[in-house]
Coordinates of C-alpha atoms and ligand atoms in Angstrom, one line a residue:
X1 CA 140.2 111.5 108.7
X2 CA 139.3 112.9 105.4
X3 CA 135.7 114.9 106.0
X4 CA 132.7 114.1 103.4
X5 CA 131.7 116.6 101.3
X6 CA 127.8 117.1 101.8
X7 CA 125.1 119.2 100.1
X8 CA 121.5 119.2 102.0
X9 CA 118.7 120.1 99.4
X10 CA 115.4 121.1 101.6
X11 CA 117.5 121.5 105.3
X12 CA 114.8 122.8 106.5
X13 CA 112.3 120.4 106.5
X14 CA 111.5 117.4 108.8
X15 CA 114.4 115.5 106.8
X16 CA 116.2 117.5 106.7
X17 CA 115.9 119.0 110.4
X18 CA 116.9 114.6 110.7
X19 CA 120.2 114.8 108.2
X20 CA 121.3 118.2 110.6
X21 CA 121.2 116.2 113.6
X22 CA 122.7 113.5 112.6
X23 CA 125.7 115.7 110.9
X24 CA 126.1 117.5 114.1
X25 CA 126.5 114.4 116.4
X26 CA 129.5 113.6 114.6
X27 CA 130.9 117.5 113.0
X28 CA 134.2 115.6 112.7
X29 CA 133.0 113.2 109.8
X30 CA 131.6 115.6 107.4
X31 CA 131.7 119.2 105.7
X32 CA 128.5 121.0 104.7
X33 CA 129.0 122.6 101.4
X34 CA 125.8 123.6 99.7
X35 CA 121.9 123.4 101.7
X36 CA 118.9 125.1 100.4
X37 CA 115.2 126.1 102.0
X38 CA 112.5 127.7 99.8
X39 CA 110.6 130.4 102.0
X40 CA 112.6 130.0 105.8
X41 CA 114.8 132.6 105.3
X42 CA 115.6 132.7 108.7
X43 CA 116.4 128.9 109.9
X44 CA 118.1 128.8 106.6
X45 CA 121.0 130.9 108.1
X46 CA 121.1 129.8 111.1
X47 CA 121.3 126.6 110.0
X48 CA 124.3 128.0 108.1
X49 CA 125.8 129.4 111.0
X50 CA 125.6 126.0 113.0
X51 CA 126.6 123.8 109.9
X52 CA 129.1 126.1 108.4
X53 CA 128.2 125.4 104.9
X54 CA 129.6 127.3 102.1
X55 CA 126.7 128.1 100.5
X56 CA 123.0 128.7 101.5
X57 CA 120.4 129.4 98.6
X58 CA 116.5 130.1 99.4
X59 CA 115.0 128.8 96.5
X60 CA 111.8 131.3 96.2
X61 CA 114.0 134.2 95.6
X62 CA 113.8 135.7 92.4
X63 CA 117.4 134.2 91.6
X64 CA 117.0 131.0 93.9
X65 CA 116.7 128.2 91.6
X66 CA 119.6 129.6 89.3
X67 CA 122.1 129.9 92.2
X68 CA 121.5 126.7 93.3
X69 CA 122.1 125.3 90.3
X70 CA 125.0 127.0 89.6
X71 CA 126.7 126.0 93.3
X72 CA 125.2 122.6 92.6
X73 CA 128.0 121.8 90.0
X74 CA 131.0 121.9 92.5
X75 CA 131.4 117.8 93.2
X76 CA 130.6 116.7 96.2
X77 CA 130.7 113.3 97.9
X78 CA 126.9 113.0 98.7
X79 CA 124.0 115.1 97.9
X80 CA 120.9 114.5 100.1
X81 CA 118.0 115.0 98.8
X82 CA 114.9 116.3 100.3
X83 CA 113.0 118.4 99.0
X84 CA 109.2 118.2 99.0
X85 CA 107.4 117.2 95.8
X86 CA 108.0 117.5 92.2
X87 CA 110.0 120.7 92.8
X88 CA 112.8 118.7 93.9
X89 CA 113.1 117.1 90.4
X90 CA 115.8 119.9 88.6
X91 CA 118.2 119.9 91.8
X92 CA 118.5 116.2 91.8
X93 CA 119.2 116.0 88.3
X94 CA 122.0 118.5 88.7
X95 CA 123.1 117.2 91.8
X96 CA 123.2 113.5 90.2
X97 CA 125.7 115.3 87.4
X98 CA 128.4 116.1 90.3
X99 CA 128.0 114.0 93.4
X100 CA 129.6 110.5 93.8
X101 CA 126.3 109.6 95.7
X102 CA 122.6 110.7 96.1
X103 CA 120.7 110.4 99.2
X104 CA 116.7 110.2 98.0
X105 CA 114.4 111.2 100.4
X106 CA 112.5 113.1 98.1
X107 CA 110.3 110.6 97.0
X108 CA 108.5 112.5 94.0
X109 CA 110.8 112.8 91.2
X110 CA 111.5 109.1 91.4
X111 CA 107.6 108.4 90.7
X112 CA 107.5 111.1 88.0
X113 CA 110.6 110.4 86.6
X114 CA 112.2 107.5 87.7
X115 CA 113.7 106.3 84.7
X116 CA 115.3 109.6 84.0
X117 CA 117.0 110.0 87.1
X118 CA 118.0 106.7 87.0
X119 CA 119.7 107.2 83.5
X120 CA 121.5 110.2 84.8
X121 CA 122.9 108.3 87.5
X122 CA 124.2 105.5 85.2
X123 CA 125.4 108.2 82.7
X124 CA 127.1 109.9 85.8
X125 CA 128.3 106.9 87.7
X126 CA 126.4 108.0 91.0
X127 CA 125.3 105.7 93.5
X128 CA 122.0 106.1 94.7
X129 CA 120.9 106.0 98.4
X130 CA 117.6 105.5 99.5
X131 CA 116.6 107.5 102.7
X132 CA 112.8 106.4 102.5
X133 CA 112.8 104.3 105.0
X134 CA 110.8 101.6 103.5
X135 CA 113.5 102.0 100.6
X136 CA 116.2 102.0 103.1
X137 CA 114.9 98.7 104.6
X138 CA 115.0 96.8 100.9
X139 CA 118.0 98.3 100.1
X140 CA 120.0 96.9 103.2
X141 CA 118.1 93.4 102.4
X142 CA 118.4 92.8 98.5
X143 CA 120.6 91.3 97.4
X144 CA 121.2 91.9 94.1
X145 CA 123.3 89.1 92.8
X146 CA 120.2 86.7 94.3
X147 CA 118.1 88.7 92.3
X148 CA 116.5 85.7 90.2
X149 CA 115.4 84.2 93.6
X150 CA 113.7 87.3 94.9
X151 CA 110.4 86.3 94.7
X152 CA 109.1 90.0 95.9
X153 CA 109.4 92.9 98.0
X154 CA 106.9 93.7 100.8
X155 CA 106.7 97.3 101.7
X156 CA 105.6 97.7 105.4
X157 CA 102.3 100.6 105.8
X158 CA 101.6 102.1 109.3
X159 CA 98.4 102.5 108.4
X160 CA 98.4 106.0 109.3
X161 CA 96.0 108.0 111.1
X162 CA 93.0 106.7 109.6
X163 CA 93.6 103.1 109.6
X164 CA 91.1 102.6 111.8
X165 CA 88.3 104.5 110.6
X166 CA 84.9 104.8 108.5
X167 CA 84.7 106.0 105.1
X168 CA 82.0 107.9 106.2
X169 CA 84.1 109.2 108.7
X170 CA 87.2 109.9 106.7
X171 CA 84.7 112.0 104.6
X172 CA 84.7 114.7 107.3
X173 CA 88.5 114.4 108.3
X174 CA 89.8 117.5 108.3
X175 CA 94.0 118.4 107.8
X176 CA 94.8 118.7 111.8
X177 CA 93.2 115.1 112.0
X178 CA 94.9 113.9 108.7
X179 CA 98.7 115.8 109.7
X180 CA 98.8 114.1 112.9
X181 CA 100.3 110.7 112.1
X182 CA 100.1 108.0 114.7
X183 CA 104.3 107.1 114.4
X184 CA 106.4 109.6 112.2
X185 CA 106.6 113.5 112.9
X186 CA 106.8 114.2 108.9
X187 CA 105.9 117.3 106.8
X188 CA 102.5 118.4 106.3
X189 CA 102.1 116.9 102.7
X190 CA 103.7 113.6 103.7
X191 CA 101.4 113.3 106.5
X192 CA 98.3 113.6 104.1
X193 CA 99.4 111.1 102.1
X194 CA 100.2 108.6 104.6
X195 CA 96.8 109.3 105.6
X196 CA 95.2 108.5 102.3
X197 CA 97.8 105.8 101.4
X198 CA 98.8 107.8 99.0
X199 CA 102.2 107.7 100.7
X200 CA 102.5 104.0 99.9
X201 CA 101.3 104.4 96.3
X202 CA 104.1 106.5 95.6
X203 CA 106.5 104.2 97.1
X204 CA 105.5 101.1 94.9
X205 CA 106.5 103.1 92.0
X206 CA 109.2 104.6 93.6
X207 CA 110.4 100.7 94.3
X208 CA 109.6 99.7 90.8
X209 CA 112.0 102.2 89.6
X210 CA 114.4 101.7 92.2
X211 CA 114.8 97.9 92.4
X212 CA 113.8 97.2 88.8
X213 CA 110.8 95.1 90.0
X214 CA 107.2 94.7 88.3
X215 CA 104.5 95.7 90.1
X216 CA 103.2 92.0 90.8
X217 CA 106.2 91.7 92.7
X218 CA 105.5 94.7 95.0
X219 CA 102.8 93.9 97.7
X220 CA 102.2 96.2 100.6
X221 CA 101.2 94.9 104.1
X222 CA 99.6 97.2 106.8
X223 CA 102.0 97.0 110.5
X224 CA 100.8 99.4 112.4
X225 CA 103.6 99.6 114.9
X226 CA 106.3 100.6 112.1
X227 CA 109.0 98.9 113.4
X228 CA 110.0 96.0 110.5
X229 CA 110.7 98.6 107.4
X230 CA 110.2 96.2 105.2
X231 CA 111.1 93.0 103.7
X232 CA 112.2 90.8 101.0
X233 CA 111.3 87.5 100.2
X234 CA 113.6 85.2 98.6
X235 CA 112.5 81.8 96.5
X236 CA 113.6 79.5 99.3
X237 CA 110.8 81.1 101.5
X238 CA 113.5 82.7 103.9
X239 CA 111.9 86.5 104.2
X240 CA 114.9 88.9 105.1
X241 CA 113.9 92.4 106.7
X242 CA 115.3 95.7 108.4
X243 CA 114.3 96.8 111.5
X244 CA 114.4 100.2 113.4
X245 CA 112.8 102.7 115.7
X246 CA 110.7 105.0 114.2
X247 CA 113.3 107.6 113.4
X248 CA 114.4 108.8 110.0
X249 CA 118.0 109.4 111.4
X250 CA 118.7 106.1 111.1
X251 CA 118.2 105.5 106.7
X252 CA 120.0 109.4 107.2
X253 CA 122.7 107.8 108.9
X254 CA 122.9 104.9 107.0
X255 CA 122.9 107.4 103.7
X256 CA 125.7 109.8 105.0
X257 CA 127.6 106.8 106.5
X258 CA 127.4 104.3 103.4
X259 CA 129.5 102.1 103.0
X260 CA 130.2 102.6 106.4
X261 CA 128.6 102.4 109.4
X262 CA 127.8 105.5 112.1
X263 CA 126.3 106.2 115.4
X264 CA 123.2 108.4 115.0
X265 CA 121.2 110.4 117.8
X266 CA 118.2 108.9 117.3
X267 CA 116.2 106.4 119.2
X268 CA 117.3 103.0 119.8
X269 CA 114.7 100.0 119.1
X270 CA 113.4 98.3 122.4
X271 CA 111.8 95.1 121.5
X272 CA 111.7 93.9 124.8
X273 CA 109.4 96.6 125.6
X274 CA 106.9 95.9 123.0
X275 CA 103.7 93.5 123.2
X276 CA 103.3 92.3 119.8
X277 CA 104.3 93.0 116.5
X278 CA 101.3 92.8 114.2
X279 CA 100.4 92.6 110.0
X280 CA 97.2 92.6 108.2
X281 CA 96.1 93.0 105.1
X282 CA 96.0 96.6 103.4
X283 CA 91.9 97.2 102.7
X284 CA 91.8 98.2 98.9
X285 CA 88.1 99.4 99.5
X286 CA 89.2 102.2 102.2
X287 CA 92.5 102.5 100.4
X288 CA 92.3 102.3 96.6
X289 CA 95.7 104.1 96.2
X290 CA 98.0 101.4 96.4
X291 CA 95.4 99.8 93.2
X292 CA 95.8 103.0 91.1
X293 CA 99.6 102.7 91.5
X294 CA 100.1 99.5 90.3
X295 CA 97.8 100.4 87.5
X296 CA 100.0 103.5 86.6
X297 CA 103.2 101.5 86.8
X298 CA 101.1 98.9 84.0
X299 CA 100.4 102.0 81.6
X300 CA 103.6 104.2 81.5
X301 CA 105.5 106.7 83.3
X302 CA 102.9 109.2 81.9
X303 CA 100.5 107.9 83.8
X304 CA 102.6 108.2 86.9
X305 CA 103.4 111.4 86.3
X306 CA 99.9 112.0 86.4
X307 CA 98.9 110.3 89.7
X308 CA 101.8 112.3 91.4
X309 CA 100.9 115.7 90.0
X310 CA 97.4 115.5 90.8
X311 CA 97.5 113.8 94.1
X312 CA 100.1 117.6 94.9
X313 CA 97.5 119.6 93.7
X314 CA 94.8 117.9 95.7
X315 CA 96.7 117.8 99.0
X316 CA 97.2 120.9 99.0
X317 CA 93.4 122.1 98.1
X318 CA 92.6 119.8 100.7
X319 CA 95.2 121.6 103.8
X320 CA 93.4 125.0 102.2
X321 CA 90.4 123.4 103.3
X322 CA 89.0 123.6 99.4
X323 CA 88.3 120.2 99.5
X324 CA 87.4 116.9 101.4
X325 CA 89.6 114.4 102.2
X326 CA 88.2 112.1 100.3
X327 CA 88.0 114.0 97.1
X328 CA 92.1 113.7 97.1
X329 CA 91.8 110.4 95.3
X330 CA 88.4 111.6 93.4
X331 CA 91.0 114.0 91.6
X332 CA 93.6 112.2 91.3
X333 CA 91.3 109.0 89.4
X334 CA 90.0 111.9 87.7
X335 CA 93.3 113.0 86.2
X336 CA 94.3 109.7 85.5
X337 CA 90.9 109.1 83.4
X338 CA 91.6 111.8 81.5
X339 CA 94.8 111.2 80.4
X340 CA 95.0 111.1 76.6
X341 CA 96.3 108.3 75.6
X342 CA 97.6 109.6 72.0
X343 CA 99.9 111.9 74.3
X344 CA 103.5 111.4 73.5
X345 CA 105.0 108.5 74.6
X346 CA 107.2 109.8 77.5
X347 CA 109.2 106.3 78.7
X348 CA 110.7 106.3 75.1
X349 CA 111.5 110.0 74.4
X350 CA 112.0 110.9 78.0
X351 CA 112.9 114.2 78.1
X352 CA 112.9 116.7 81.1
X353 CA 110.9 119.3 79.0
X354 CA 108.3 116.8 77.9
X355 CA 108.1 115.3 81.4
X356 CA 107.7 118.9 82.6
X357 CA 105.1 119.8 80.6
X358 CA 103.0 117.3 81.5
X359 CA 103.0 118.0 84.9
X360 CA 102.5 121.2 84.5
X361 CA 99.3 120.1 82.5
X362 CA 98.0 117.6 84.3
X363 CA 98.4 120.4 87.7
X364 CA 96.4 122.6 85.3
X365 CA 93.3 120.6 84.5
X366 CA 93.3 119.0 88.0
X367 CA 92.8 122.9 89.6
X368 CA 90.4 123.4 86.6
X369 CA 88.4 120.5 88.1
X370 CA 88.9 121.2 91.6
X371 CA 87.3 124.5 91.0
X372 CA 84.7 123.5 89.2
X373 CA 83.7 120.6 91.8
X374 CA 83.7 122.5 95.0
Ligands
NAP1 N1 109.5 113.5 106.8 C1 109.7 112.2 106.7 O1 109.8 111.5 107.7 C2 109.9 111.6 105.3 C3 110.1 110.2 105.3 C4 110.4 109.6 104.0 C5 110.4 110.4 102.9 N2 110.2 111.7 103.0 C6 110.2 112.5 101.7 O2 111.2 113.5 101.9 C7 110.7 114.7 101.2 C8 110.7 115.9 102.2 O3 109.8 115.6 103.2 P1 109.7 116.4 104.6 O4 108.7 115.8 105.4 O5 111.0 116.7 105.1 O6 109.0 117.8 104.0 P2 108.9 119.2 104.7 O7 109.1 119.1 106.1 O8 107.7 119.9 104.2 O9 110.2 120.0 104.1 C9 110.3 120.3 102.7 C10 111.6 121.0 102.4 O10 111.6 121.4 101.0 C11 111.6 122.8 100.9 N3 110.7 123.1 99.8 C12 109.4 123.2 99.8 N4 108.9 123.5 98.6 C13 110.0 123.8 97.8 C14 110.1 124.2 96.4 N5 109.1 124.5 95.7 N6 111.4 124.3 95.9 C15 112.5 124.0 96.7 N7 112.4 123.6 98.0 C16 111.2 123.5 98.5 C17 111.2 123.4 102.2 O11 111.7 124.7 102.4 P3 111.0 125.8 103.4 O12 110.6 125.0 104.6 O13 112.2 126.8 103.6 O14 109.9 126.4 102.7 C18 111.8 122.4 103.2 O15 113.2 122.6 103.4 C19 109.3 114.4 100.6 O16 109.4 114.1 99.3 C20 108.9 113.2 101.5 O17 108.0 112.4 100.8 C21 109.9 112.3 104.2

């Protein structure tokens, strides 16, 4: 059997702790080449040692980003990305240049950038893999010579910790509360933004990029038990969907198997054991994110840019306790009232550097306000 070729960009992380897993319940199938970490030195080898990859890089050393880039251009057969956040953008673009397939976990550069990486991939001929399982689901369910009877997609939210409570209450939430997600055992910033929906607003971009869909054609519907991923509804009313336990090794597997399929560790579903599968409504009052999304998707990939960059710097005031949980999406409307809008025009030029540089602004005046706030 002829091994795949596999890099692992943030190994480890809660994905890619998942992808490891899955590689090592079946060593025979595949053949780690290049993962990276950013400060866990220590795992990082280890993690080496057990996956016998060629290279490992630590991207906050002083040479970290370089190397990787440099060991990024050997082709591969699949890269898997996942990375957290915007910092996972310049890998993947490299990556895209030398893998026959991308593995997206790493939901961030695809809301910042999404029509970029989807240009490299077309310029590049790389197939690209959703791993988010929501993603995952629509992927396995579109169709995509149906596509004019797809009447839209349906993008399944937990609900998240919070689902259930106050505003006023949410007001005093603090990180341990907002981390600790009712379903998934994610990464801390992840788990904020599942809390705050945020999560889900950054996935109906990252479908409008992915899928080519408007955003009236992107509705989200709260199901607390996470078990339907998501769905797709076709024009003759049929509604197709995946379904899974709530395990990320299976989209990994799904990813690092494709086209095929292969057995994964993870859990098994078990409707029989289950009382009830239930959907309701998602409340825009509790939860405006979802509403600013679809807005940003309306005004331009600057304005997406924006959302993402503000919402990282705001998560992560709000896990150093500088903020309130509620004053994530205060800062993140904020940003996205101030953008100018006689900036440059980023979805026509769309340029790395430009798309950069207004990230790094947008982080800038959203720390400015931050500080001046609190
Ligand atoms: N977790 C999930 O179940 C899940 C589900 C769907 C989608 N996703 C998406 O997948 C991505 C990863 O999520 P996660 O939960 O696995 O995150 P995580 O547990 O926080 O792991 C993040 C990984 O990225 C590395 N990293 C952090 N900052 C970096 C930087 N500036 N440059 C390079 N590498 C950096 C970390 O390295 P060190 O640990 O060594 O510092 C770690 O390997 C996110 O975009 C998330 O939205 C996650």
């Amino acid at each position: 059997m002829v091994k795949k070729r596999i890099n692992i960009l943030g190994v480890t992380g809660s994905i890619g702790q998942s992808t490891v897993k899955v590689i090592l319940s079946a060593p025979e199938k595949f053949d780690v080449h290049v993962i990276s970490a950013h400060t866990q030195r220590d795992e990082l080898l280890d993690l080496q040692k057990k996956l016998g990859a060629t290279h490992a890089i630590c991207t906050h050393d002083d040479d970290g980003a370089a190397r990787l880039n440099d060991v990024l251009q050997e082709s591969v057969d699949l890269t898997v990305s996942a990375i957290t956040g915007f910092a996972g953008l310049r890998p993947l673009l490299t990556a895209i240049q030398f893998s026959k397939a991308v593995g997206i976990a790493n939901k961030e550069p695809l809301v910042a950038a999404g029509p970029l990486v989807i240009k490299t991939c077309r310029a590049h001929s790389t197939k690209i893999l959703p791993i988010d399982s929501e993603h995952n689901a629509i992927f396995q369910v579109f169709n995509e010579k149906q596509r004019a009877g797809i009447e839209r997609i349906i993008l399944t939210a937990s609900g998240g910790p919070f689902r259930e409570w106050s505003i006023e209450q949410m007001r005093e939430a603090t990180p341990e509360q907002a981390v600790a997600h009712p379903n998934w055992s994610m990464g801390q910033k992840i788990s904020v933004d599942s809390a705050s929906m945020m999560n889900k607003a950054l996935e109906v971009i990252e479908a409008h990029y992915l899928f080519d869909m408007p955003s009236d054609k992107i509705d989200v519907l709260v199901h607390p038990q996470s078990v339907v991923h998501s769905m797709v509804e076709y024009a003759d009313g049929s509604v197709l969907s995946q379904m899974g336990a709530s395990d990320m090794c299976t989209p990994i597997a799904y990813a690092l198997g494709w086209p095929d399929r292969i057995a994964t560790p993870g859990e098994r579903l078990d409707l029989a054991s289950m009382s009830a599968l239930s959907f309701e409504a998602l409340d825009d009052k509790k939860f405006p994110a979802v509403r600013l999304a679809k807005a940003c998707i309306e005004k331009g990939l600057s304005a997406c840019i924006a959302l993402n960059a503000a919402n990282e710097i705001a998560v992560d005031a709000f896990l150093n306790r500088q903020i309130g949980f509620l004053d994530i999406i205060d800062c993140v409307q904020h940003s996205l009232d101030g953008l100018d809008s006689g900036s440059k025009n980023i979805d026509k030029e769309l340029h790395l550097e430009d798309i950069e540089a207004l990230d790094m602004d947008i982080r800038a005046n959203a720390t400015k306000y931050i500080k001046i706030t609190h």
